[in-house]
Amino acid sequence: DNVDVMVVQMHADAAAALADPEKRHLPILTIALTVGYQSINPFNRAFKESKGITPSAFASMPSAETIAKPSMR
Protein backbone atom coordinates (compact mmCIF):
# COMPACT_ATOMS: atom_id res chain seq x y z
CA ASP A 1 0.00 0.00 0.00
CA ASN A 2 1.40 3.42 -0.97
CA VAL A 3 0.36 5.03 2.31
CA ASP A 4 2.26 2.41 4.31
CA VAL A 5 5.36 2.97 2.17
CA MET A 6 5.06 6.72 2.72
CA VAL A 7 4.74 6.31 6.49
CA VAL A 8 7.74 4.00 6.63
CA GLN A 9 9.76 6.53 4.64
CA MET A 10 8.67 9.34 7.00
CA HIS A 11 9.89 7.30 9.97
CA ALA A 12 13.17 6.51 8.24
CA ASP A 13 13.72 10.18 7.40
CA ALA A 14 12.98 11.19 10.98
CA ALA A 15 15.28 8.54 12.42
CA ALA A 16 18.06 9.61 10.06
CA ALA A 17 17.64 13.24 11.11
CA LEU A 18 17.62 12.33 14.81
CA ALA A 19 20.76 10.22 14.36
CA ASP A 20 22.62 12.83 12.30
CA PRO A 21 25.09 14.67 14.57
CA GLU A 22 24.69 17.81 12.45
CA LYS A 23 20.91 17.79 12.98
CA ARG A 24 20.72 16.70 16.62
CA HIS A 25 20.44 20.33 17.66
CA LEU A 26 17.10 20.61 15.87
CA PRO A 27 13.99 20.39 18.01
CA ILE A 28 12.06 17.15 17.52
CA LEU A 29 9.04 19.22 16.49
CA THR A 30 11.06 20.69 13.61
CA ILE A 31 12.02 17.20 12.45
CA ALA A 32 8.42 16.00 12.77
CA LEU A 33 7.14 18.90 10.68
CA THR A 34 9.91 18.45 8.13
CA VAL A 35 9.05 14.80 7.52
CA GLY A 36 5.36 15.55 7.11
CA TYR A 37 3.64 15.44 10.51
CA GLN A 38 1.29 18.28 11.44
CA SER A 39 2.07 18.16 15.17
CA ILE A 40 4.36 16.50 17.70
CA ASN A 41 1.96 14.06 19.42
CA PRO A 42 1.14 11.89 16.37
CA PHE A 43 4.83 11.90 15.46
CA ASN A 44 5.87 10.76 18.95
CA ARG A 45 3.25 7.98 18.96
CA ALA A 46 4.11 6.75 15.47
CA PHE A 47 7.85 6.90 16.11
CA LYS A 48 7.57 4.97 19.37
CA GLU A 49 5.30 2.38 17.75
CA SER A 50 7.74 1.99 14.85
CA LYS A 51 11.06 2.07 16.75
CA GLY A 52 10.01 0.98 20.24
CA ILE A 53 11.55 4.11 21.73
CA THR A 54 10.55 7.75 21.92
CA PRO A 55 12.15 10.24 19.55
CA SER A 56 13.86 12.07 22.41
CA ALA A 57 15.32 8.84 23.79
CA PHE A 58 16.46 7.87 20.30
CA ALA A 59 18.07 11.27 19.77
CA SER A 60 19.96 11.01 23.05
CA MET A 61 21.50 7.65 22.15
CA PRO A 62 25.10 7.78 20.99
CA SER A 63 25.40 7.55 17.23
CA ALA A 64 27.19 4.65 15.58
CA GLU A 65 29.93 7.09 14.60
CA THR A 66 30.42 8.14 18.22
CA ILE A 67 30.50 4.53 19.41
CA ALA A 68 33.02 3.53 16.73
CA LYS A 69 35.50 6.29 17.58
CA PRO A 70 37.52 5.89 20.77
CA SER A 71 37.61 9.07 22.79
CA MET A 72 40.81 11.09 22.65
CA ARG A 73 41.97 11.76 26.20
C-alpha positions as YAML, in Angstrom:
chain: A
units: angstrom
residues:
- id: 1
  name: ASP
  ca: [0.00, 0.00, 0.00]
- id: 2
  name: ASN
  ca: [1.40, 3.42, -0.97]
- id: 3
  name: VAL
  ca: [0.36, 5.03, 2.31]
- id: 4
  name: ASP
  ca: [2.26, 2.41, 4.31]
- id: 5
  name: VAL
  ca: [5.36, 2.97, 2.17]
- id: 6
  name: MET
  ca: [5.06, 6.72, 2.72]
- id: 7
  name: VAL
  ca: [4.74, 6.31, 6.49]
- id: 8
  name: VAL
  ca: [7.74, 4.00, 6.63]
- id: 9
  name: GLN
  ca: [9.76, 6.53, 4.64]
- id: 10
  name: MET
  ca: [8.67, 9.34, 7.00]
- id: 11
  name: HIS
  ca: [9.89, 7.30, 9.97]
- id: 12
  name: ALA
  ca: [13.17, 6.51, 8.24]
- id: 13
  name: ASP
  ca: [13.72, 10.18, 7.40]
- id: 14
  name: ALA
  ca: [12.98, 11.19, 10.98]
- id: 15
  name: ALA
  ca: [15.28, 8.54, 12.42]
- id: 16
  name: ALA
  ca: [18.06, 9.61, 10.06]
- id: 17
  name: ALA
  ca: [17.64, 13.24, 11.11]
- id: 18
  name: LEU
  ca: [17.62, 12.33, 14.81]
- id: 19
  name: ALA
  ca: [20.76, 10.22, 14.36]
- id: 20
  name: ASP
  ca: [22.62, 12.83, 12.30]
- id: 21
  name: PRO
  ca: [25.09, 14.67, 14.57]
- id: 22
  name: GLU
  ca: [24.69, 17.81, 12.45]
- id: 23
  name: LYS
  ca: [20.91, 17.79, 12.98]
- id: 24
  name: ARG
  ca: [20.72, 16.70, 16.62]
- id: 25
  name: HIS
  ca: [20.44, 20.33, 17.66]
- id: 26
  name: LEU
  ca: [17.10, 20.61, 15.87]
- id: 27
  name: PRO
  ca: [13.99, 20.39, 18.01]
- id: 28
  name: ILE
  ca: [12.06, 17.15, 17.52]
- id: 29
  name: LEU
  ca: [9.04, 19.22, 16.49]
- id: 30
  name: THR
  ca: [11.06, 20.69, 13.61]
- id: 31
  name: ILE
  ca: [12.02, 17.20, 12.45]
- id: 32
  name: ALA
  ca: [8.42, 16.00, 12.77]
- id: 33
  name: LEU
  ca: [7.14, 18.90, 10.68]
- id: 34
  name: THR
  ca: [9.91, 18.45, 8.13]
- id: 35
  name: VAL
  ca: [9.05, 14.80, 7.52]
- id: 36
  name: GLY
  ca: [5.36, 15.55, 7.11]
- id: 37
  name: TYR
  ca: [3.64, 15.44, 10.51]
- id: 38
  name: GLN
  ca: [1.29, 18.28, 11.44]
- id: 39
  name: SER
  ca: [2.07, 18.16, 15.17]
- id: 40
  name: ILE
  ca: [4.36, 16.50, 17.70]
- id: 41
  name: ASN
  ca: [1.96, 14.06, 19.42]
- id: 42
  name: PRO
  ca: [1.14, 11.89, 16.37]
- id: 43
  name: PHE
  ca: [4.83, 11.90, 15.46]
- id: 44
  name: ASN
  ca: [5.87, 10.76, 18.95]
- id: 45
  name: ARG
  ca: [3.25, 7.98, 18.96]
- id: 46
  name: ALA
  ca: [4.11, 6.75, 15.47]
- id: 47
  name: PHE
  ca: [7.85, 6.90, 16.11]
- id: 48
  name: LYS
  ca: [7.57, 4.97, 19.37]
- id: 49
  name: GLU
  ca: [5.30, 2.38, 17.75]
- id: 50
  name: SER
  ca: [7.74, 1.99, 14.85]
- id: 51
  name: LYS
  ca: [11.06, 2.07, 16.75]
- id: 52
  name: GLY
  ca: [10.01, 0.98, 20.24]
- id: 53
  name: ILE
  ca: [11.55, 4.11, 21.73]
- id: 54
  name: THR
  ca: [10.55, 7.75, 21.92]
- id: 55
  name: PRO
  ca: [12.15, 10.24, 19.55]
- id: 56
  name: SER
  ca: [13.86, 12.07, 22.41]
- id: 57
  name: ALA
  ca: [15.32, 8.84, 23.79]
- id: 58
  name: PHE
  ca: [16.46, 7.87, 20.30]
- id: 59
  name: ALA
  ca: [18.07, 11.27, 19.77]
- id: 60
  name: SER
  ca: [19.96, 11.01, 23.05]
- id: 61
  name: MET
  ca: [21.50, 7.65, 22.15]
- id: 62
  name: PRO
  ca: [25.10, 7.78, 20.99]
- id: 63
  name: SER
  ca: [25.40, 7.55, 17.23]
- id: 64
  name: ALA
  ca: [27.19, 4.65, 15.58]
- id: 65
  name: GLU
  ca: [29.93, 7.09, 14.60]
- id: 66
  name: THR
  ca: [30.42, 8.14, 18.22]
- id: 67
  name: ILE
  ca: [30.50, 4.53, 19.41]
- id: 68
  name: ALA
  ca: [33.02, 3.53, 16.73]
- id: 69
  name: LYS
  ca: [35.50, 6.29, 17.58]
- id: 70
  name: PRO
  ca: [37.52, 5.89, 20.77]
- id: 71
  name: SER
  ca: [37.61, 9.07, 22.79]
- id: 72
  name: MET
  ca: [40.81, 11.09, 22.65]
- id: 73
  name: ARG
  ca: [41.97, 11.76, 26.20]
...
